[in-house]
Amino acid sequence: MRAARLIKMVLLLQARPAMTAAELAAELEVSERTVTRDAQALSDAGVPVYAERGRAGGYRLVGGYRTRLTGLDRNEAEALFLSGLPAALREMGLEDAASAARLKVSAALLPSLRDASSSAARRFHLDAPSWYHEPEPPELLPPIADAVWDDRTVRVRYRRGGGREHDGTEVARELAPYGLVLKAGVWYLCARAGEDFRVYRIDRFTAVEPSEERFERDETFDLPGFWEERAAEFARSLLRTEVTVRVSERGARMLAYTGDRAASAAALAEASVPDRDGWRTLTLPVESPDVAFGQLLALGPELEVLAPVELRERFSEAAERLREMYR
């Protein structure tokens, strides 16, 4: 533990002209007294670190000193490719590995390039969760992430979702965890169960037990391609019924923001030609009449429901209630 901290301290000082004890303490998550002891230990070991007193003082390395401790281990190398996803790294328990990797890369760069990482960070940040959503990282994500990185099989208990096919019961599975996907703040595991590849929501795992056994990874498995295909299948599977509507020109532009974007685009492509007022009739795939009511109501007077009759009546009733409210 202390050895890793001493290495990190050297790399920090190599990447910057000077750092105060307070700055080093914050980076290393220790007290300033510990920083002082660590600096003395480095000096005793032959690392030319020295302290300057005064307002502009701090810890420095003798000019020109460069450590050779810049080689990346496997965890650091893998985490480096995710360094633009700080929240995801933190939730998977890889924050320290990524931090060490960035420091080693910075230490290996020419002095004129050492601000490259901070320069990029000031110019780009990926915020994965959707608006109005406070993500809660699943408790069992770290052990699953460890198994993914290490190609270890896991024995899990999984709470299946409710709905037509499942009733929320728990099932036991042995999985070969291939990859993790973070979609709109929700974590998913893509894993092989037997001969089939499946997708599991990680917040539905109730128990995870990594085994000592490693699985042989299929090197042809394409995680982005697999996810794109399954996500499209899932989106299509939700659209179990249809509604017939008329939309204005403005309503047609708004339609993509109320439900499935691909389904809306396909429906508009097959819509009737605009009438003299610019309105078009189309058949729209939806999840259910209840879901369609909530989604399409947002279009207000830019959309008219024609069928099914029961949904049209609900819109008529809602319109009448609004009329009475605003009279």
mmCIF file of C-alpha atoms in Angstrom:
data_model
loop_
_atom_site.group_PDB
_atom_site.id
_atom_site.type_symbol
_atom_site.label_atom_id
_atom_site.label_comp_id
_atom_site.label_asym_id
_atom_site.label_seq_id
_atom_site.Cartn_x
_atom_site.Cartn_y
_atom_site.Cartn_z
ATOM 1 C CA MET A 1 0.000 0.000 0.000
ATOM 2 C CA ARG A 2 2.725 2.463 1.012
ATOM 3 C CA ALA A 3 4.938 1.458 -1.922
ATOM 4 C CA ALA A 4 2.115 2.237 -4.375
ATOM 5 C CA ARG A 5 1.585 5.591 -2.661
ATOM 6 C CA LEU A 6 5.295 6.469 -2.878
ATOM 7 C CA ILE A 7 5.337 5.637 -6.590
ATOM 8 C CA LYS A 8 2.262 7.782 -7.117
ATOM 9 C CA MET A 9 3.904 10.654 -5.251
ATOM 10 C CA VAL A 10 6.984 10.488 -7.492
ATOM 11 C CA LEU A 11 4.814 10.420 -10.613
ATOM 12 C CA LEU A 12 2.788 13.402 -9.401
ATOM 13 C CA LEU A 13 5.948 15.426 -8.783
ATOM 14 C CA GLN A 14 7.403 14.378 -12.126
ATOM 15 C CA ALA A 15 4.266 15.549 -13.925
ATOM 16 C CA ARG A 16 4.175 18.978 -12.207
ATOM 17 C CA PRO A 17 6.818 21.572 -11.364
ATOM 18 C CA ALA A 18 5.904 21.596 -7.657
ATOM 19 C CA MET A 19 3.101 20.612 -5.294
ATOM 20 C CA THR A 20 2.300 21.748 -1.782
ATOM 21 C CA ALA A 21 1.893 19.277 1.063
ATOM 22 C CA ALA A 22 -1.840 20.015 1.057
ATOM 23 C CA GLU A 23 -2.125 19.260 -2.660
ATOM 24 C CA LEU A 24 -0.205 16.008 -2.312
ATOM 25 C CA ALA A 25 -2.249 15.021 0.732
ATOM 26 C CA ALA A 26 -5.467 15.556 -1.228
ATOM 27 C CA GLU A 27 -4.223 13.564 -4.240
ATOM 28 C CA LEU A 28 -2.882 10.705 -2.113
ATOM 29 C CA GLU A 29 -5.775 10.784 0.392
ATOM 30 C CA VAL A 30 -3.470 10.984 3.408
ATOM 31 C CA SER A 31 -2.519 13.615 5.982
ATOM 32 C CA GLU A 32 0.119 16.281 5.396
ATOM 33 C CA ARG A 33 2.224 14.646 8.102
ATOM 34 C CA THR A 34 2.189 11.417 6.093
ATOM 35 C CA VAL A 35 3.279 13.372 3.021
ATOM 36 C CA THR A 36 6.249 14.700 4.975
ATOM 37 C CA ARG A 37 7.249 11.207 6.094
ATOM 38 C CA ASP A 38 6.831 9.826 2.560
ATOM 39 C CA ALA A 39 8.997 12.598 1.104
ATOM 40 C CA GLN A 40 11.724 11.770 3.609
ATOM 41 C CA ALA A 41 11.456 8.071 2.754
ATOM 42 C CA LEU A 42 11.849 8.846 -0.949
ATOM 43 C CA SER A 43 14.860 11.037 -0.259
ATOM 44 C CA ASP A 44 16.439 8.295 1.872
ATOM 45 C CA ALA A 45 15.875 5.860 -1.023
ATOM 46 C CA GLY A 46 17.771 8.118 -3.422
ATOM 47 C CA VAL A 47 14.891 9.908 -5.123
ATOM 48 C CA PRO A 48 15.893 13.602 -5.302
ATOM 49 C CA VAL A 49 12.771 15.132 -3.760
ATOM 50 C CA TYR A 50 13.165 18.242 -1.661
ATOM 51 C CA ALA A 51 10.952 20.783 0.084
ATOM 52 C CA GLU A 52 10.996 24.564 -0.351
ATOM 53 C CA ARG A 53 9.597 26.753 2.391
ATOM 54 C CA GLY A 54 7.556 29.895 1.946
ATOM 55 C CA ARG A 55 4.368 30.927 0.145
ATOM 56 C CA ALA A 56 5.629 29.679 -3.221
ATOM 57 C CA GLY A 57 7.204 26.591 -1.673
ATOM 58 C CA GLY A 58 6.302 22.966 -1.918
ATOM 59 C CA TYR A 59 7.787 19.653 -2.868
ATOM 60 C CA ARG A 60 9.853 19.331 -6.043
ATOM 61 C CA LEU A 61 12.110 16.907 -7.839
ATOM 62 C CA VAL A 62 15.619 17.965 -8.759
ATOM 63 C CA GLY A 63 15.437 19.278 -12.318
ATOM 64 C CA GLY A 64 15.774 16.651 -14.986
ATOM 65 C CA TYR A 65 15.019 13.664 -12.729
ATOM 66 C CA ARG A 66 12.820 11.078 -14.461
ATOM 67 C CA THR A 67 11.602 7.840 -12.955
ATOM 68 C CA ARG A 68 11.529 4.662 -15.006
ATOM 69 C CA LEU A 69 8.474 3.388 -13.116
ATOM 70 C CA THR A 70 6.149 4.266 -15.983
ATOM 71 C CA GLY A 71 5.252 0.815 -17.301
ATOM 72 C CA LEU A 72 1.536 0.033 -17.224
ATOM 73 C CA ASP A 73 0.242 -3.196 -15.747
ATOM 74 C CA ARG A 74 -2.768 -4.893 -17.367
ATOM 75 C CA ASN A 75 -5.405 -3.316 -15.093
ATOM 76 C CA GLU A 76 -3.969 0.153 -15.643
ATOM 77 C CA ALA A 77 -3.693 -0.320 -19.403
ATOM 78 C CA GLU A 78 -7.305 -1.498 -19.671
ATOM 79 C CA ALA A 79 -8.596 1.243 -17.382
ATOM 80 C CA LEU A 80 -6.738 3.878 -19.402
ATOM 81 C CA PHE A 81 -9.052 3.279 -22.358
ATOM 82 C CA LEU A 82 -11.996 4.133 -20.089
ATOM 83 C CA SER A 83 -10.410 7.232 -18.597
ATOM 84 C CA GLY A 84 -13.023 9.474 -20.219
ATOM 85 C CA LEU A 85 -15.727 7.778 -18.145
ATOM 86 C CA PRO A 86 -14.896 8.769 -14.540
ATOM 87 C CA ALA A 87 -18.281 7.805 -13.095
ATOM 88 C CA ALA A 88 -18.242 4.397 -14.776
ATOM 89 C CA LEU A 89 -14.682 3.733 -13.553
ATOM 90 C CA ARG A 90 -15.673 4.682 -10.018
ATOM 91 C CA GLU A 91 -18.725 2.415 -10.054
ATOM 92 C CA MET A 92 -16.682 -0.538 -11.362
ATOM 93 C CA GLY A 93 -13.957 -0.008 -8.752
ATOM 94 C CA LEU A 94 -11.293 0.934 -11.344
ATOM 95 C CA GLU A 95 -10.764 4.568 -10.366
ATOM 96 C CA ASP A 96 -7.360 3.974 -8.715
ATOM 97 C CA ALA A 97 -6.054 1.933 -11.652
ATOM 98 C CA ALA A 98 -7.105 4.628 -14.114
ATOM 99 C CA SER A 99 -5.533 7.350 -11.984
ATOM 100 C CA ALA A 100 -2.236 5.451 -11.810
ATOM 101 C CA ALA A 101 -2.311 4.843 -15.566
ATOM 102 C CA ARG A 102 -2.865 8.513 -16.352
ATOM 103 C CA LEU A 103 -0.018 9.500 -14.052
ATOM 104 C CA LYS A 104 2.362 7.020 -15.698
ATOM 105 C CA VAL A 105 1.436 8.214 -19.161
ATOM 106 C CA SER A 106 1.917 11.846 -18.096
ATOM 107 C CA ALA A 107 5.291 11.016 -16.538
ATOM 108 C CA ALA A 108 6.441 9.355 -19.758
ATOM 109 C CA LEU A 109 5.507 12.334 -21.921
ATOM 110 C CA LEU A 110 7.741 15.203 -22.854
ATOM 111 C CA PRO A 111 7.367 18.170 -20.464
ATOM 112 C CA SER A 112 5.689 20.206 -23.223
ATOM 113 C CA LEU A 113 2.913 17.586 -23.518
ATOM 114 C CA ARG A 114 2.182 16.891 -19.866
ATOM 115 C CA ASP A 115 -0.865 19.109 -19.775
ATOM 116 C CA ALA A 116 -2.532 17.062 -22.563
ATOM 117 C CA SER A 117 -4.740 15.037 -20.212
ATOM 118 C CA SER A 118 -5.999 18.059 -18.254
ATOM 119 C CA SER A 119 -6.404 20.013 -21.495
ATOM 120 C CA ALA A 120 -8.643 17.276 -22.927
ATOM 121 C CA ALA A 121 -10.591 16.940 -19.672
ATOM 122 C CA ARG A 122 -11.353 20.665 -19.739
ATOM 123 C CA ARG A 123 -12.785 20.319 -23.235
ATOM 124 C CA PHE A 124 -14.786 17.077 -23.162
ATOM 125 C CA HIS A 125 -16.886 15.265 -20.574
ATOM 126 C CA LEU A 126 -19.300 12.376 -21.125
ATOM 127 C CA ASP A 127 -22.372 12.404 -18.880
ATOM 128 C CA ALA A 128 -23.991 9.018 -19.526
ATOM 129 C CA PRO A 129 -27.217 9.132 -17.436
ATOM 130 C CA SER A 130 -30.319 10.756 -18.868
ATOM 131 C CA TRP A 131 -31.763 14.008 -17.520
ATOM 132 C CA TYR A 132 -33.723 13.919 -14.252
ATOM 133 C CA HIS A 133 -32.127 10.609 -13.351
ATOM 134 C CA GLU A 134 -29.912 10.140 -10.314
ATOM 135 C CA PRO A 135 -27.998 6.923 -11.019
ATOM 136 C CA GLU A 136 -27.456 4.501 -8.149
ATOM 137 C CA PRO A 137 -24.614 2.107 -8.973
ATOM 138 C CA PRO A 138 -25.676 -1.508 -8.350
ATOM 139 C CA GLU A 139 -24.117 -2.949 -5.206
ATOM 140 C CA LEU A 140 -22.914 -6.064 -7.055
ATOM 141 C CA LEU A 141 -21.322 -4.221 -9.981
ATOM 142 C CA PRO A 142 -17.684 -4.360 -8.719
ATOM 143 C CA PRO A 143 -17.476 -8.177 -8.380
ATOM 144 C CA ILE A 144 -19.165 -8.592 -11.762
ATOM 145 C CA ALA A 145 -16.730 -6.096 -13.313
ATOM 146 C CA ASP A 146 -13.806 -8.016 -11.772
ATOM 147 C CA ALA A 147 -15.107 -11.244 -13.320
ATOM 148 C CA VAL A 148 -15.496 -9.556 -16.717
ATOM 149 C CA TRP A 149 -11.902 -8.273 -16.660
ATOM 150 C CA ASP A 150 -10.553 -11.609 -15.418
ATOM 151 C CA ASP A 151 -12.663 -13.892 -17.688
ATOM 152 C CA ARG A 152 -13.996 -15.786 -14.662
ATOM 153 C CA THR A 153 -17.327 -17.581 -14.635
ATOM 154 C CA VAL A 154 -19.833 -16.457 -12.005
ATOM 155 C CA ARG A 155 -22.692 -18.157 -10.240
ATOM 156 C CA VAL A 156 -25.535 -15.702 -9.779
ATOM 157 C CA ARG A 157 -29.077 -15.351 -8.585
ATOM 158 C CA TYR A 158 -31.151 -13.135 -10.855
ATOM 159 C CA ARG A 159 -34.571 -11.565 -10.269
ATOM 160 C CA ARG A 160 -36.451 -11.774 -13.538
ATOM 161 C CA GLY A 161 -38.556 -8.780 -14.542
ATOM 162 C CA GLY A 162 -42.309 -8.851 -14.313
ATOM 163 C CA GLY A 163 -44.481 -8.833 -17.399
ATOM 164 C CA ARG A 164 -46.084 -11.268 -19.771
ATOM 165 C CA GLU A 165 -43.354 -13.912 -19.594
ATOM 166 C CA HIS A 166 -41.889 -13.492 -16.104
ATOM 167 C CA ASP A 167 -43.247 -12.910 -12.622
ATOM 168 C CA GLY A 168 -40.234 -11.455 -10.806
ATOM 169 C CA THR A 169 -39.049 -14.803 -9.412
ATOM 170 C CA GLU A 170 -35.382 -15.496 -8.750
ATOM 171 C CA VAL A 171 -33.431 -17.965 -10.850
ATOM 172 C CA ALA A 172 -29.914 -19.379 -10.488
ATOM 173 C CA ARG A 173 -27.511 -19.127 -13.409
ATOM 174 C CA GLU A 174 -23.870 -19.857 -14.203
ATOM 175 C CA LEU A 175 -22.595 -17.227 -16.602
ATOM 176 C CA ALA A 176 -19.534 -16.413 -18.635
ATOM 177 C CA PRO A 177 -19.492 -12.600 -18.307
ATOM 178 C CA TYR A 178 -18.307 -11.087 -21.585
ATOM 179 C CA GLY A 179 -18.930 -7.373 -21.260
ATOM 180 C CA LEU A 180 -20.584 -4.473 -19.467
ATOM 181 C CA VAL A 181 -22.817 -1.816 -21.020
ATOM 182 C CA LEU A 182 -23.881 1.457 -19.390
ATOM 183 C CA LYS A 183 -27.086 2.691 -21.038
ATOM 184 C CA ALA A 184 -28.763 5.881 -19.804
ATOM 185 C CA GLY A 185 -27.424 5.328 -16.284
ATOM 186 C CA VAL A 186 -28.397 1.633 -16.135
ATOM 187 C CA TRP A 187 -25.742 -1.111 -16.091
ATOM 188 C CA TYR A 188 -26.188 -4.311 -18.129
ATOM 189 C CA LEU A 189 -24.138 -7.504 -18.367
ATOM 190 C CA CYS A 190 -23.755 -9.299 -21.695
ATOM 191 C CA ALA A 191 -22.981 -12.902 -20.834
ATOM 192 C CA ARG A 192 -22.989 -16.389 -22.250
ATOM 193 C CA ALA A 193 -25.429 -18.749 -20.537
ATOM 194 C CA GLY A 194 -24.837 -22.222 -21.922
ATOM 195 C CA GLU A 195 -24.560 -21.736 -25.671
ATOM 196 C CA ASP A 196 -26.581 -18.504 -25.834
ATOM 197 C CA PHE A 197 -25.582 -14.886 -25.287
ATOM 198 C CA ARG A 198 -28.036 -12.883 -23.177
ATOM 199 C CA VAL A 199 -28.383 -9.478 -21.537
ATOM 200 C CA TYR A 200 -28.982 -9.021 -17.796
ATOM 201 C CA ARG A 201 -29.743 -5.884 -15.798
ATOM 202 C CA ILE A 202 -27.140 -5.773 -13.072
ATOM 203 C CA ASP A 203 -29.459 -4.185 -10.519
ATOM 204 C CA ARG A 204 -31.538 -7.386 -10.679
ATOM 205 C CA PHE A 205 -28.709 -9.601 -9.462
ATOM 206 C CA THR A 206 -29.324 -10.590 -5.842
ATOM 207 C CA ALA A 207 -26.169 -12.693 -5.405
ATOM 208 C CA VAL A 208 -22.874 -13.029 -7.281
ATOM 209 C CA GLU A 209 -20.228 -15.667 -6.562
ATOM 210 C CA PRO A 210 -17.123 -15.560 -8.781
ATOM 211 C CA SER A 211 -15.574 -18.973 -9.338
ATOM 212 C CA GLU A 212 -11.921 -19.964 -9.696
ATOM 213 C CA GLU A 213 -12.673 -21.235 -13.189
ATOM 214 C CA ARG A 214 -11.840 -19.104 -16.199
ATOM 215 C CA PHE A 215 -13.764 -19.392 -19.437
ATOM 216 C CA GLU A 216 -12.303 -19.292 -22.912
ATOM 217 C CA ARG A 217 -13.440 -16.085 -24.540
ATOM 218 C CA ASP A 218 -14.809 -16.203 -28.081
ATOM 219 C CA GLU A 219 -12.542 -13.651 -29.753
ATOM 220 C CA THR A 220 -15.096 -13.088 -32.527
ATOM 221 C CA PHE A 221 -17.637 -11.726 -30.025
ATOM 222 C CA ASP A 222 -18.334 -8.066 -30.874
ATOM 223 C CA LEU A 223 -19.761 -6.331 -27.790
ATOM 224 C CA PRO A 224 -20.915 -3.081 -29.515
ATOM 225 C CA GLY A 225 -22.484 -5.028 -32.385
ATOM 226 C CA PHE A 226 -24.170 -7.524 -30.050
ATOM 227 C CA TRP A 227 -25.586 -4.732 -27.874
ATOM 228 C CA GLU A 228 -26.870 -2.747 -30.857
ATOM 229 C CA GLU A 229 -28.669 -5.811 -32.208
ATOM 230 C CA ARG A 230 -30.215 -6.803 -28.876
ATOM 231 C CA ALA A 231 -31.208 -3.232 -28.032
ATOM 232 C CA ALA A 232 -33.019 -2.936 -31.366
ATOM 233 C CA GLU A 233 -34.758 -6.281 -30.782
ATOM 234 C CA PHE A 234 -35.817 -5.172 -27.295
ATOM 235 C CA ALA A 235 -37.193 -1.859 -28.554
ATOM 236 C CA ARG A 236 -39.193 -3.645 -31.257
ATOM 237 C CA SER A 237 -40.517 -6.230 -28.784
ATOM 238 C CA LEU A 238 -42.109 -3.492 -26.693
ATOM 239 C CA LEU A 239 -44.232 -2.223 -29.568
ATOM 240 C CA ARG A 240 -47.063 -4.749 -29.303
ATOM 241 C CA THR A 241 -50.000 -2.742 -30.667
ATOM 242 C CA GLU A 242 -50.832 0.061 -33.103
ATOM 243 C CA VAL A 243 -52.754 3.317 -33.095
ATOM 244 C CA THR A 244 -53.962 5.372 -36.051
ATOM 245 C CA VAL A 245 -53.428 9.112 -35.785
ATOM 246 C CA ARG A 246 -53.422 12.334 -37.757
ATOM 247 C CA VAL A 247 -50.546 14.759 -37.202
ATOM 248 C CA SER A 248 -49.829 18.303 -38.273
ATOM 249 C CA GLU A 249 -46.482 19.324 -39.723
ATOM 250 C CA ARG A 250 -45.342 20.424 -36.282
ATOM 251 C CA GLY A 251 -46.740 17.252 -34.727
ATOM 252 C CA ALA A 252 -44.759 15.141 -37.195
ATOM 253 C CA ARG A 253 -41.560 16.861 -36.063
ATOM 254 C CA MET A 254 -42.453 16.335 -32.396
ATOM 255 C CA LEU A 255 -43.422 12.685 -32.803
ATOM 256 C CA ALA A 256 -39.850 11.375 -32.605
ATOM 257 C CA TYR A 257 -39.480 12.832 -29.086
ATOM 258 C CA THR A 258 -42.543 11.123 -27.599
ATOM 259 C CA GLY A 259 -41.699 7.432 -28.110
ATOM 260 C CA ASP A 260 -39.548 5.090 -30.148
ATOM 261 C CA ARG A 261 -37.654 7.250 -32.641
ATOM 262 C CA ALA A 262 -37.133 4.496 -35.237
ATOM 263 C CA ALA A 263 -40.793 3.420 -35.112
ATOM 264 C CA SER A 264 -41.939 7.027 -35.517
ATOM 265 C CA ALA A 265 -39.647 7.564 -38.501
ATOM 266 C CA ALA A 266 -40.870 4.356 -40.172
ATOM 267 C CA ALA A 267 -44.518 5.295 -39.582
ATOM 268 C CA LEU A 268 -44.005 8.784 -41.028
ATOM 269 C CA ALA A 269 -42.301 7.286 -44.074
ATOM 270 C CA GLU A 270 -45.460 5.247 -44.736
ATOM 271 C CA ALA A 271 -47.905 8.048 -43.884
ATOM 272 C CA SER A 272 -50.478 9.427 -46.293
ATOM 273 C CA VAL A 273 -49.729 12.495 -48.362
ATOM 274 C CA PRO A 274 -50.437 15.753 -46.514
ATOM 275 C CA ASP A 275 -53.948 17.175 -46.913
ATOM 276 C CA ARG A 276 -54.451 20.843 -47.783
ATOM 277 C CA ASP A 277 -53.808 21.792 -44.134
ATOM 278 C CA GLY A 278 -50.575 19.763 -44.014
ATOM 279 C CA TRP A 279 -51.976 16.953 -41.845
ATOM 280 C CA ARG A 280 -51.028 13.315 -42.492
ATOM 281 C CA THR A 281 -52.586 10.033 -41.345
ATOM 282 C CA LEU A 282 -50.335 7.235 -40.151
ATOM 283 C CA THR A 283 -50.307 3.965 -38.215
ATOM 284 C CA LEU A 284 -47.945 4.144 -35.242
ATOM 285 C CA PRO A 285 -46.581 1.087 -33.335
ATOM 286 C CA VAL A 286 -46.844 1.616 -29.563
ATOM 287 C CA GLU A 287 -46.238 -0.377 -26.409
ATOM 288 C CA SER A 288 -49.873 -0.236 -25.225
ATOM 289 C CA PRO A 289 -52.862 2.129 -25.328
ATOM 290 C CA ASP A 290 -52.011 3.331 -21.806
ATOM 291 C CA VAL A 291 -48.419 4.154 -22.751
ATOM 292 C CA ALA A 292 -49.563 5.749 -26.017
ATOM 293 C CA PHE A 293 -51.995 7.969 -24.113
ATOM 294 C CA GLY A 294 -49.213 9.375 -21.928
ATOM 295 C CA GLN A 295 -46.797 9.824 -24.810
ATOM 296 C CA LEU A 296 -49.126 11.264 -27.446
ATOM 297 C CA LEU A 297 -50.963 13.578 -25.075
ATOM 298 C CA ALA A 298 -47.763 15.668 -25.046
ATOM 299 C CA LEU A 299 -48.468 16.667 -28.675
ATOM 300 C CA GLY A 300 -51.672 18.396 -27.643
ATOM 301 C CA PRO A 301 -53.579 19.921 -30.586
ATOM 302 C CA GLU A 302 -50.902 18.795 -33.066
ATOM 303 C CA LEU A 303 -52.220 15.204 -33.078
ATOM 304 C CA GLU A 304 -55.647 13.569 -33.397
ATOM 305 C CA VAL A 305 -56.209 9.918 -32.446
ATOM 306 C CA LEU A 306 -58.489 8.106 -34.915
ATOM 307 C CA ALA A 307 -58.269 4.519 -33.615
ATOM 308 C CA PRO A 308 -58.730 2.531 -31.508
ATOM 309 C CA VAL A 309 -62.018 4.046 -30.433
ATOM 310 C CA GLU A 310 -61.310 3.555 -26.718
ATOM 311 C CA LEU A 311 -58.111 5.615 -26.948
ATOM 312 C CA ARG A 312 -59.854 8.325 -28.981
ATOM 313 C CA GLU A 313 -62.501 8.560 -26.258
ATOM 314 C CA ARG A 314 -59.812 8.970 -23.596
ATOM 315 C CA PHE A 315 -58.300 11.852 -25.575
ATOM 316 C CA SER A 316 -61.741 13.398 -26.021
ATOM 317 C CA GLU A 317 -62.390 13.182 -22.297
ATOM 318 C CA ALA A 318 -58.976 14.678 -21.494
ATOM 319 C CA ALA A 319 -59.583 17.517 -23.949
ATOM 320 C CA GLU A 320 -62.969 18.245 -22.382
ATOM 321 C CA ARG A 321 -61.475 18.296 -18.882
ATOM 322 C CA LEU A 322 -58.768 20.705 -20.036
ATOM 323 C CA ARG A 323 -61.377 22.880 -21.679
ATOM 324 C CA GLU A 324 -63.391 23.079 -18.469
ATOM 325 C CA MET A 325 -60.242 23.737 -16.425
ATOM 326 C CA TYR A 326 -59.124 26.665 -18.600
ATOM 327 C CA ARG A 327 -62.546 28.113 -19.359
#
